[in-house]
Amino acid sequence: MKKLLLLLILAFTACSTIPQTEVVGQVNLNDLQPLPTPEGYEAVPLRVAVAAVISPKGTVESYSPFLDYLETKLNRPIELVQRRTYLEINDLIEHGEVDLAFVCTSAYIQGHDTFGMELLVAPQVGGETTYNSYLIVPTSSNVHSMKDLRGEVFAFTDPISLSGRVYPTYLVQELGFTPEEFFGRTFYTYSHDEAIRAVASGLADGAAVDSLVYDYAVVRDPALAEKVKVIHRSPDFGIPPVVVSPFTRPQVKEELQTLLLEMASDPTARDALASIGMERFIMIEDGAYDSVRTLIGDIPTSAIQP
Amino acid sequence: MTSKKILQRIWTIAGSVSVRAKILGIVLGFIILLGMGVTIQARYALSATMTTQLEEQSVSVSRDLAARATDPILLNDLLRLHDLLGETLANNPNVRYAFIVDPQGQVIAQTFEGGFPLNLLGLNSANPTEHHHTALIQTDEGLVWDTAVPILDGEVGTARIGLSDVSMRVALSTLTAQLILTVMLVSAAGILVAVFLTWILTRPILSLVHATQSVAKGDFSPRVLRWADDEIGDLADAFNTMTEELARTDELRREREVLRRQLLEKVITTQEDERRRIARELHDSTSQNLTSLIVGLRIMETNCAQCTAQSKATDLRQVASKTLDEVHDLSLRLRPRALDDLGLAAALERLASEWQTRYKIPVDVIIQLSERLPGDVETALYRIVQETLTNIARHAKAKSVSILIEKRGDIVRAIVEDDGIGFDVNTNYGERHLGLLGMRERAELLNGTLTIESALEHGTSVFIEIPLSLHSNVGES
């Protein structure tokens, strides 16, 4: 009789067991104290900015090996700085809040012409130190040129991006319109791989993207080539350079320049270079960007929000 | 106390309450037991379900936050990050707090206003390879599920979300309250049901009890209704059958009793009549004859002074005198004339003095009767006293006797006491017992009572009480 009772009780409790998680500790949520100020670093890090050419996550992935290489070589912590827009990066450079930066061509031109952004080196990709703007549409689209994109949805990248906004605007102006009049709707994606994705998914009927980014994206994901097609290729623009701030100390500038130029011959730098899709770094003159200046004229600085 | 004793005690207490209380107890007890069981089980189940859900929600919200926070952190868009945390709190009511720490463990953004509970930082963390890590934390506001999710494999930082169990506790309280309310409502309904049930059950039982009590008092008239076709209905039928039988038997007994009394009365009356007749005969003719004989012999005695027959005549006269005396005595004993002519008082005084003379025991007679009593009463009292005196003479060895007769209202009372050796009233004395029974019968025939008090060495007292109202006067017939 007793055994039966015990069995019943066990069955009863077994039917409903609570997953028991143990309490790890105790805290008073209403006992609020001021947060301690972060400890200072023992060594001052080298701050490296990368413009939002690709998505922030993508940038971290791509540039990590490169930054690790720098850190090893310079024996100093490297800090990656990103911002949403090119202008914000320009701002950081202008005020010396970053030491080294990878910027877009148009951002360089504006930075150089307004506050003295200095060229350090330029990357070489596919043997070239130039790149283009690709006008892309979905593969299924009947659009053959910018003319056909009248009244459609267009995706820009950054407000001052040469390949992503300035050049397509130039094309529209050549047709005698402003982008607001010409396109049905526009929006900003703030990075080129996002713009490619917008077109590939049909969110946008067309976009203009950095050719280097496009080529790299297609290499990484061949299926992309089946979703988008390039309908127009711009003239050659000077490749997005590596710059330093006016406040970067000459010794640091020296050291960085030498390091970057010698990377191509350093076996340990191979992965770092491959990760960011560059063959080598070379010296470059400001004059290399004059063609852009001529073609475009003034780079619009107002960031038009969609 | 042994368990058996405890059980017995419980059984006694439980058994001694009324049927209504028993039924009520069973119904309520069952409802409450069921209610309690259900409540406990429901709370348990709900608690288990909600705990699992809250844990899962904790994980999903923090994973979502981690994903959304990646770009703002990388782009140092602190405003966006702050808004994100605020939205997380606003859109998930169970979230108590949310914050982001950088890889060095410094807080980048958080939702506490005016400070931060520093102890919270160290209580949970996630390895870069982990999907998430949940820890249960006891806080001053209750339990909190704290989930840590690495952002970008921990390179950018960690997102932490705290989900409080307030909603669970509220749900449990609500559930408990509702269930208790239901139990109370059902209990109320249950009480009504129990009362109704009790009424159905006890009504026939109570009527049976009343009927049985009436029957015990000798009233065979009640019959019980067959309320329902159940066992109690069968009991009712059986009771009715039994009562009819008892009534019939009682009727028979009464009839027989009446007949017996009538017979007894008849016997006594006949006996008294016969005695009276014989006594009268003895007195009227036999005494007369003897007296004549005595007179004749006396004449012979005086006339024949020198006759040889003179002595013979004297002898004969003496024999006749003696015979005459004996006849008188006999007549007296059979039925004293005084009883018919003068009444009980005179007859008893005569009886007492005669008895006293014969047996040399003083008799004190006190009779307080202002008038004569009905004939059968006087006869009964006379015979009873007579029998008592006979008994005293035979057995008591008394030194004195007292007789008291008085009339109190409608009752005549007689007490005969002696200071003799007494006897045990409860034992049978054979012939004597019959004599006592006869005395009691005489009294009871007249609706009276006869009580004997006696103890060994303490004398005997005989108490007789006979009512006088509603009495037929048998009298002289």
PDB file of C-alpha atoms in Angstrom, chain A residues 43-297:
ATOM      1  CA  ALA A  43      50.777  52.435 -25.150  1.00  0.00           C
ATOM      2  CA  VAL A  44      49.031  54.987 -27.354  1.00  0.00           C
ATOM      3  CA  PRO A  45      47.355  53.092 -30.177  1.00  0.00           C
ATOM      4  CA  LEU A  46      47.686  53.958 -33.803  1.00  0.00           C
ATOM      5  CA  ARG A  47      44.218  54.849 -34.978  1.00  0.00           C
ATOM      6  CA  VAL A  48      43.369  53.654 -38.475  1.00  0.00           C
ATOM      7  CA  ALA A  49      40.155  54.749 -40.181  1.00  0.00           C
ATOM      8  CA  VAL A  50      38.538  52.854 -43.038  1.00  0.00           C
ATOM      9  CA  ALA A  51      35.842  54.604 -45.050  1.00  0.00           C
ATOM     10  CA  ALA A  52      32.510  52.887 -45.439  1.00  0.00           C
ATOM     11  CA  VAL A  53      33.188  51.396 -48.820  1.00  0.00           C
ATOM     12  CA  ILE A  54      31.832  48.068 -47.664  1.00  0.00           C
ATOM     13  CA  SER A  55      29.666  47.253 -44.664  1.00  0.00           C
ATOM     14  CA  PRO A  56      31.186  47.766 -41.201  1.00  0.00           C
ATOM     15  CA  LYS A  57      31.189  44.063 -40.485  1.00  0.00           C
ATOM     16  CA  GLY A  58      32.765  43.386 -43.846  1.00  0.00           C
ATOM     17  CA  THR A  59      35.403  45.995 -43.141  1.00  0.00           C
ATOM     18  CA  VAL A  60      36.303  44.365 -39.852  1.00  0.00           C
ATOM     19  CA  GLU A  61      36.597  40.978 -41.493  1.00  0.00           C
ATOM     20  CA  SER A  62      38.649  42.199 -44.410  1.00  0.00           C
ATOM     21  CA  TYR A  63      40.996  44.527 -42.553  1.00  0.00           C
ATOM     22  CA  SER A  64      41.686  42.400 -39.454  1.00  0.00           C
ATOM     23  CA  PRO A  65      44.670  40.543 -40.941  1.00  0.00           C
ATOM     24  CA  PHE A  66      46.077  43.821 -42.278  1.00  0.00           C
ATOM     25  CA  LEU A  67      45.739  45.570 -38.953  1.00  0.00           C
ATOM     26  CA  ASP A  68      47.230  42.608 -37.114  1.00  0.00           C
ATOM     27  CA  TYR A  69      50.217  42.840 -39.465  1.00  0.00           C
ATOM     28  CA  LEU A  70      50.632  46.516 -38.739  1.00  0.00           C
ATOM     29  CA  GLU A  71      50.371  45.874 -35.036  1.00  0.00           C
ATOM     30  CA  THR A  72      53.069  43.238 -35.185  1.00  0.00           C
ATOM     31  CA  LYS A  73      55.358  45.366 -37.293  1.00  0.00           C
ATOM     32  CA  LEU A  74      54.889  48.586 -35.426  1.00  0.00           C
ATOM     33  CA  ASN A  75      54.777  46.887 -32.028  1.00  0.00           C
ATOM     34  CA  ARG A  76      51.950  49.127 -31.034  1.00  0.00           C
ATOM     35  CA  PRO A  77      48.200  48.539 -30.609  1.00  0.00           C
ATOM     36  CA  ILE A  78      46.120  49.414 -33.667  1.00  0.00           C
ATOM     37  CA  GLU A  79      42.611  50.715 -33.318  1.00  0.00           C
ATOM     38  CA  LEU A  80      40.148  50.424 -36.209  1.00  0.00           C
ATOM     39  CA  VAL A  81      37.826  53.375 -36.506  1.00  0.00           C
ATOM     40  CA  GLN A  82      34.736  53.351 -38.702  1.00  0.00           C
ATOM     41  CA  ARG A  83      32.034  55.862 -39.347  1.00  0.00           C
ATOM     42  CA  ARG A  84      28.824  55.789 -41.281  1.00  0.00           C
ATOM     43  CA  THR A  85      29.736  58.450 -43.852  1.00  0.00           C
ATOM     44  CA  TYR A  86      32.835  59.593 -45.689  1.00  0.00           C
ATOM     45  CA  LEU A  87      32.456  63.079 -44.336  1.00  0.00           C
ATOM     46  CA  GLU A  88      32.649  61.864 -40.771  1.00  0.00           C
ATOM     47  CA  ILE A  89      35.966  60.143 -41.562  1.00  0.00           C
ATOM     48  CA  ASN A  90      37.196  63.326 -43.214  1.00  0.00           C
ATOM     49  CA  ASP A  91      36.281  65.149 -40.075  1.00  0.00           C
ATOM     50  CA  LEU A  92      38.323  62.781 -37.918  1.00  0.00           C
ATOM     51  CA  ILE A  93      41.291  63.170 -40.236  1.00  0.00           C
ATOM     52  CA  GLU A  94      40.953  66.926 -40.272  1.00  0.00           C
ATOM     53  CA  HIS A  95      41.154  67.082 -36.492  1.00  0.00           C
ATOM     54  CA  GLY A  96      43.897  64.531 -36.095  1.00  0.00           C
ATOM     55  CA  GLU A  97      41.704  62.014 -34.373  1.00  0.00           C
ATOM     56  CA  VAL A  98      42.947  59.297 -36.677  1.00  0.00           C
ATOM     57  CA  ASP A  99      46.527  58.822 -37.835  1.00  0.00           C
ATOM     58  CA  LEU A 100      46.011  56.761 -40.964  1.00  0.00           C
ATOM     59  CA  ALA A 101      42.977  56.371 -43.188  1.00  0.00           C
ATOM     60  CA  PHE A 102      41.709  54.499 -46.228  1.00  0.00           C
ATOM     61  CA  VAL A 103      39.423  56.952 -47.979  1.00  0.00           C
ATOM     62  CA  CYS A 104      37.393  57.180 -51.129  1.00  0.00           C
ATOM     63  CA  THR A 105      38.739  59.194 -54.050  1.00  0.00           C
ATOM     64  CA  SER A 106      36.180  61.941 -53.796  1.00  0.00           C
ATOM     65  CA  ALA A 107      36.678  62.161 -50.065  1.00  0.00           C
ATOM     66  CA  TYR A 108      40.402  62.588 -50.662  1.00  0.00           C
ATOM     67  CA  ILE A 109      39.891  65.286 -53.236  1.00  0.00           C
ATOM     68  CA  GLN A 110      37.641  67.231 -50.969  1.00  0.00           C
ATOM     69  CA  GLY A 111      39.850  66.654 -47.940  1.00  0.00           C
ATOM     70  CA  HIS A 112      42.968  67.646 -49.766  1.00  0.00           C
ATOM     71  CA  ASP A 113      41.372  70.717 -51.282  1.00  0.00           C
ATOM     72  CA  THR A 114      39.826  71.923 -48.044  1.00  0.00           C
ATOM     73  CA  PHE A 115      42.133  71.055 -45.122  1.00  0.00           C
ATOM     74  CA  GLY A 116      45.229  69.476 -46.521  1.00  0.00           C
ATOM     75  CA  MET A 117      44.619  65.765 -46.330  1.00  0.00           C
ATOM     76  CA  GLU A 118      47.963  64.181 -47.275  1.00  0.00           C
ATOM     77  CA  LEU A 119      48.490  61.283 -49.629  1.00  0.00           C
ATOM     78  CA  LEU A 120      50.631  58.522 -48.179  1.00  0.00           C
ATOM     79  CA  VAL A 121      50.469  55.677 -50.660  1.00  0.00           C
ATOM     80  CA  ALA A 122      48.019  54.184 -53.124  1.00  0.00           C
ATOM     81  CA  PRO A 123      47.053  50.554 -53.555  1.00  0.00           C
ATOM     82  CA  GLN A 124      47.517  48.700 -56.804  1.00  0.00           C
ATOM     83  CA  VAL A 125      44.801  46.290 -57.889  1.00  0.00           C
ATOM     84  CA  GLY A 126      45.050  44.169 -61.001  1.00  0.00           C
ATOM     85  CA  GLY A 127      48.169  46.046 -62.001  1.00  0.00           C
ATOM     86  CA  GLU A 128      46.238  49.287 -62.080  1.00  0.00           C
ATOM     87  CA  THR A 129      46.013  52.315 -59.901  1.00  0.00           C
ATOM     88  CA  THR A 130      42.673  53.291 -61.268  1.00  0.00           C
ATOM     89  CA  TYR A 131      39.140  52.131 -60.840  1.00  0.00           C
ATOM     90  CA  ASN A 132      35.739  52.863 -62.308  1.00  0.00           C
ATOM     91  CA  SER A 133      32.131  53.361 -61.472  1.00  0.00           C
ATOM     92  CA  TYR A 134      29.853  50.544 -62.665  1.00  0.00           C
ATOM     93  CA  LEU A 135      26.247  51.212 -63.381  1.00  0.00           C
ATOM     94  CA  ILE A 136      24.490  47.997 -62.379  1.00  0.00           C
ATOM     95  CA  VAL A 137      20.936  46.734 -62.838  1.00  0.00           C
ATOM     96  CA  PRO A 138      19.244  43.389 -62.175  1.00  0.00           C
ATOM     97  CA  THR A 139      20.043  40.751 -64.765  1.00  0.00           C
ATOM     98  CA  SER A 140      16.406  40.476 -65.719  1.00  0.00           C
ATOM     99  CA  SER A 141      16.076  44.177 -66.342  1.00  0.00           C
ATOM    100  CA  ASN A 142      15.628  45.706 -69.833  1.00  0.00           C
ATOM    101  CA  VAL A 143      17.572  48.788 -68.865  1.00  0.00           C
ATOM    102  CA  HIS A 144      20.522  49.451 -71.197  1.00  0.00           C
ATOM    103  CA  SER A 145      21.613  52.886 -70.068  1.00  0.00           C
ATOM    104  CA  MET A 146      20.995  55.600 -67.526  1.00  0.00           C
ATOM    105  CA  LYS A 147      18.304  56.989 -69.827  1.00  0.00           C
ATOM    106  CA  ASP A 148      16.183  53.890 -69.263  1.00  0.00           C
ATOM    107  CA  LEU A 149      16.319  54.372 -65.500  1.00  0.00           C
ATOM    108  CA  ARG A 150      14.011  57.361 -65.658  1.00  0.00           C
ATOM    109  CA  GLY A 151      11.327  57.123 -63.009  1.00  0.00           C
ATOM    110  CA  GLU A 152      12.919  54.068 -61.431  1.00  0.00           C
ATOM    111  CA  VAL A 153      14.296  53.358 -57.971  1.00  0.00           C
ATOM    112  CA  PHE A 154      17.984  54.156 -57.668  1.00  0.00           C
ATOM    113  CA  ALA A 155      20.365  53.312 -54.856  1.00  0.00           C
ATOM    114  CA  PHE A 156      23.218  55.656 -53.940  1.00  0.00           C
ATOM    115  CA  THR A 157      26.018  54.668 -51.612  1.00  0.00           C
ATOM    116  CA  ASP A 158      27.583  57.585 -49.674  1.00  0.00           C
ATOM    117  CA  PRO A 159      26.564  61.225 -50.304  1.00  0.00           C
ATOM    118  CA  ILE A 160      30.076  62.181 -51.452  1.00  0.00           C
ATOM    119  CA  SER A 161      31.046  58.858 -52.998  1.00  0.00           C
ATOM    120  CA  LEU A 162      32.556  59.359 -56.425  1.00  0.00           C
ATOM    121  CA  SER A 163      31.543  56.044 -57.868  1.00  0.00           C
ATOM    122  CA  GLY A 164      28.392  55.697 -55.854  1.00  0.00           C
ATOM    123  CA  ARG A 165      26.772  59.099 -56.136  1.00  0.00           C
ATOM    124  CA  VAL A 166      28.829  61.781 -57.810  1.00  0.00           C
ATOM    125  CA  TYR A 167      29.276  59.935 -61.098  1.00  0.00           C
ATOM    126  CA  PRO A 168      25.661  58.766 -61.520  1.00  0.00           C
ATOM    127  CA  THR A 169      24.508  62.297 -60.679  1.00  0.00           C
ATOM    128  CA  TYR A 170      26.864  63.554 -63.349  1.00  0.00           C
ATOM    129  CA  LEU A 171      25.279  61.143 -65.854  1.00  0.00           C
ATOM    130  CA  VAL A 172      21.786  62.309 -64.941  1.00  0.00           C
ATOM    131  CA  GLN A 173      22.883  65.949 -65.223  1.00  0.00           C
ATOM    132  CA  GLU A 174      24.263  65.188 -68.647  1.00  0.00           C
ATOM    133  CA  LEU A 175      20.768  64.065 -69.591  1.00  0.00           C
ATOM    134  CA  GLY A 176      19.483  67.418 -68.397  1.00  0.00           C
ATOM    135  CA  PHE A 177      17.869  66.467 -65.108  1.00  0.00           C
ATOM    136  CA  THR A 178      18.516  66.472 -61.443  1.00  0.00           C
ATOM    137  CA  PRO A 179      18.401  63.137 -59.650  1.00  0.00           C
ATOM    138  CA  GLU A 180      15.308  64.241 -57.700  1.00  0.00           C
ATOM    139  CA  GLU A 181      13.479  64.934 -60.964  1.00  0.00           C
ATOM    140  CA  PHE A 182      14.879  61.984 -62.850  1.00  0.00           C
ATOM    141  CA  PHE A 183      14.447  59.036 -60.535  1.00  0.00           C
ATOM    142  CA  GLY A 184      11.200  57.822 -59.110  1.00  0.00           C
ATOM    143  CA  ARG A 185      12.821  57.244 -55.741  1.00  0.00           C
ATOM    144  CA  THR A 186      16.348  57.241 -54.357  1.00  0.00           C
ATOM    145  CA  PHE A 187      17.891  55.994 -51.151  1.00  0.00           C
ATOM    146  CA  TYR A 188      21.356  55.728 -49.596  1.00  0.00           C
ATOM    147  CA  THR A 189      22.933  52.409 -48.651  1.00  0.00           C
ATOM    148  CA  TYR A 190      26.174  53.935 -47.276  1.00  0.00           C
ATOM    149  CA  SER A 191      28.296  51.086 -48.644  1.00  0.00           C
ATOM    150  CA  HIS A 192      28.865  49.560 -52.059  1.00  0.00           C
ATOM    151  CA  ASP A 193      28.270  45.930 -51.184  1.00  0.00           C
ATOM    152  CA  GLU A 194      24.927  46.965 -49.696  1.00  0.00           C
ATOM    153  CA  ALA A 195      24.091  48.777 -52.958  1.00  0.00           C
ATOM    154  CA  ILE A 196      24.940  45.631 -54.916  1.00  0.00           C
ATOM    155  CA  ARG A 197      22.721  43.640 -52.584  1.00  0.00           C
ATOM    156  CA  ALA A 198      19.881  46.126 -53.082  1.00  0.00           C
ATOM    157  CA  VAL A 199      20.007  45.670 -56.836  1.00  0.00           C
ATOM    158  CA  ALA A 200      20.464  41.900 -56.584  1.00  0.00           C
ATOM    159  CA  SER A 201      17.393  41.561 -54.418  1.00  0.00           C
ATOM    160  CA  GLY A 202      15.338  43.830 -56.654  1.00  0.00           C
ATOM    161  CA  LEU A 203      14.991  46.495 -53.993  1.00  0.00           C
ATOM    162  CA  ALA A 204      16.562  48.992 -56.397  1.00  0.00           C
ATOM    163  CA  ASP A 205      16.235  49.095 -60.168  1.00  0.00           C
ATOM    164  CA  GLY A 206      19.713  50.437 -60.502  1.00  0.00           C
ATOM    165  CA  ALA A 207      22.822  51.592 -58.660  1.00  0.00           C
ATOM    166  CA  ALA A 208      26.351  52.827 -59.282  1.00  0.00           C
ATOM    167  CA  VAL A 209      29.139  51.002 -57.444  1.00  0.00           C
ATOM    168  CA  ASP A 210      32.889  50.903 -57.007  1.00  0.00           C
ATOM    169  CA  SER A 211      34.327  48.539 -59.636  1.00  0.00           C
ATOM    170  CA  LEU A 212      36.906  47.154 -57.209  1.00  0.00           C
ATOM    171  CA  VAL A 213      34.229  46.270 -54.732  1.00  0.00           C
ATOM    172  CA  TYR A 214      32.048  44.790 -57.451  1.00  0.00           C
ATOM    173  CA  ASP A 215      34.805  42.628 -58.871  1.00  0.00           C
ATOM    174  CA  TYR A 216      35.816  41.434 -55.433  1.00  0.00           C
ATOM    175  CA  ALA A 217      32.210  40.638 -54.559  1.00  0.00           C
ATOM    176  CA  VAL A 218      31.696  38.607 -57.721  1.00  0.00           C
ATOM    177  CA  VAL A 219      34.892  36.663 -57.022  1.00  0.00           C
ATOM    178  CA  ARG A 220      33.727  35.833 -53.551  1.00  0.00           C
ATOM    179  CA  ASP A 221      30.153  35.036 -54.576  1.00  0.00           C
ATOM    180  CA  PRO A 222      29.898  33.972 -58.263  1.00  0.00           C
ATOM    181  CA  ALA A 223      26.147  33.621 -57.943  1.00  0.00           C
ATOM    182  CA  LEU A 224      26.028  37.402 -57.763  1.00  0.00           C
ATOM    183  CA  ALA A 225      26.935  37.649 -61.420  1.00  0.00           C
ATOM    184  CA  GLU A 226      23.702  35.906 -62.247  1.00  0.00           C
ATOM    185  CA  LYS A 227      21.664  38.455 -60.331  1.00  0.00           C
ATOM    186  CA  VAL A 228      23.192  41.748 -61.521  1.00  0.00           C
ATOM    187  CA  LYS A 229      24.811  42.997 -64.687  1.00  0.00           C
ATOM    188  CA  VAL A 230      26.964  45.971 -65.497  1.00  0.00           C
ATOM    189  CA  ILE A 231      25.454  48.241 -68.175  1.00  0.00           C
ATOM    190  CA  HIS A 232      27.885  51.122 -68.110  1.00  0.00           C
ATOM    191  CA  ARG A 233      31.517  51.655 -67.168  1.00  0.00           C
ATOM    192  CA  SER A 234      32.833  55.069 -66.273  1.00  0.00           C
ATOM    193  CA  PRO A 235      36.148  56.518 -67.346  1.00  0.00           C
ATOM    194  CA  ASP A 236      39.113  55.645 -65.133  1.00  0.00           C
ATOM    195  CA  PHE A 237      39.319  57.355 -61.779  1.00  0.00           C
ATOM    196  CA  GLY A 238      42.334  57.497 -59.504  1.00  0.00           C
ATOM    197  CA  ILE A 239      42.179  54.634 -57.000  1.00  0.00           C
ATOM    198  CA  PRO A 240      41.029  55.401 -53.403  1.00  0.00           C
ATOM    199  CA  PRO A 241      44.273  56.277 -51.628  1.00  0.00           C
ATOM    200  CA  VAL A 242      45.778  55.770 -48.187  1.00  0.00           C
ATOM    201  CA  VAL A 243      46.104  59.132 -46.434  1.00  0.00           C
ATOM    202  CA  VAL A 244      47.386  60.614 -43.208  1.00  0.00           C
ATOM    203  CA  SER A 245      46.133  63.469 -41.098  1.00  0.00           C
ATOM    204  CA  PRO A 246      47.838  66.871 -41.124  1.00  0.00           C
ATOM    205  CA  PHE A 247      48.509  66.168 -37.478  1.00  0.00           C
ATOM    206  CA  THR A 248      50.238  62.839 -38.021  1.00  0.00           C
ATOM    207  CA  ARG A 249      53.838  63.187 -36.867  1.00  0.00           C
ATOM    208  CA  PRO A 250      56.441  63.028 -39.618  1.00  0.00           C
ATOM    209  CA  GLN A 251      58.241  60.076 -38.001  1.00  0.00           C
ATOM    210  CA  VAL A 252      55.061  58.085 -37.944  1.00  0.00           C
ATOM    211  CA  LYS A 253      54.300  59.050 -41.505  1.00  0.00           C
ATOM    212  CA  GLU A 254      57.788  57.956 -42.546  1.00  0.00           C
ATOM    213  CA  GLU A 255      57.491  54.667 -40.720  1.00  0.00           C
ATOM    214  CA  LEU A 256      54.072  53.895 -42.160  1.00  0.00           C
ATOM    215  CA  GLN A 257      55.027  54.781 -45.683  1.00  0.00           C
ATOM    216  CA  THR A 258      58.077  52.569 -45.627  1.00  0.00           C
ATOM    217  CA  LEU A 259      56.156  49.726 -44.088  1.00  0.00           C
ATOM    218  CA  LEU A 260      53.351  49.845 -46.600  1.00  0.00           C
ATOM    219  CA  LEU A 261      55.633  50.132 -49.579  1.00  0.00           C
ATOM    220  CA  GLU A 262      57.609  47.130 -48.422  1.00  0.00           C
ATOM    221  CA  MET A 263      54.626  44.967 -47.732  1.00  0.00           C
ATOM    222  CA  ALA A 264      54.558  43.465 -51.197  1.00  0.00           C
ATOM    223  CA  SER A 265      57.985  41.945 -50.674  1.00  0.00           C
ATOM    224  CA  ASP A 266      57.235  40.627 -47.200  1.00  0.00           C
ATOM    225  CA  PRO A 267      56.015  37.025 -47.256  1.00  0.00           C
ATOM    226  CA  THR A 268      54.242  37.458 -43.932  1.00  0.00           C
ATOM    227  CA  ALA A 269      52.150  40.246 -45.415  1.00  0.00           C
ATOM    228  CA  ARG A 270      50.670  38.087 -48.141  1.00  0.00           C
ATOM    229  CA  ASP A 271      47.474  37.187 -46.309  1.00  0.00           C
ATOM    230  CA  ALA A 272      47.055  40.743 -45.096  1.00  0.00           C
ATOM    231  CA  LEU A 273      47.174  42.100 -48.644  1.00  0.00           C
ATOM    232  CA  ALA A 274      44.999  39.346 -50.066  1.00  0.00           C
ATOM    233  CA  SER A 275      42.388  39.951 -47.417  1.00  0.00           C
ATOM    234  CA  ILE A 276      41.919  43.563 -48.491  1.00  0.00           C
ATOM    235  CA  GLY A 277      42.143  42.659 -52.145  1.00  0.00           C
ATOM    236  CA  MET A 278      45.308  44.631 -52.955  1.00  0.00           C
ATOM    237  CA  GLU A 279      48.522  43.569 -54.648  1.00  0.00           C
ATOM    238  CA  ARG A 280      50.835  46.224 -53.334  1.00  0.00           C
ATOM    239  CA  PHE A 281      51.161  49.847 -52.272  1.00  0.00           C
ATOM    240  CA  ILE A 282      52.951  52.413 -54.449  1.00  0.00           C
ATOM    241  CA  MET A 283      53.787  56.065 -54.234  1.00  0.00           C
ATOM    242  CA  ILE A 284      51.353  58.428 -55.871  1.00  0.00           C
ATOM    243  CA  GLU A 285      51.050  62.085 -56.661  1.00  0.00           C
ATOM    244  CA  ASP A 286      48.081  64.323 -56.161  1.00  0.00           C
ATOM    245  CA  GLY A 287      48.155  65.008 -59.862  1.00  0.00           C
ATOM    246  CA  ALA A 288      46.812  61.490 -60.479  1.00  0.00           C
ATOM    247  CA  TYR A 289      43.429  62.742 -59.315  1.00  0.00           C
ATOM    248  CA  ASP A 290      43.196  65.746 -61.574  1.00  0.00           C
ATOM    249  CA  SER A 291      41.211  63.845 -64.180  1.00  0.00           C
ATOM    250  CA  VAL A 292      38.518  63.361 -61.636  1.00  0.00           C
ATOM    251  CA  ARG A 293      38.567  66.997 -60.736  1.00  0.00           C
ATOM    252  CA  THR A 294      38.118  67.890 -64.376  1.00  0.00           C
ATOM    253  CA  LEU A 295      35.380  65.392 -65.030  1.00  0.00           C
ATOM    254  CA  ILE A 296      33.273  66.146 -62.039  1.00  0.00           C
ATOM    255  CA  GLY A 297      33.995  69.684 -61.040  1.00  0.00           C
TER     256      GLY A 297
END
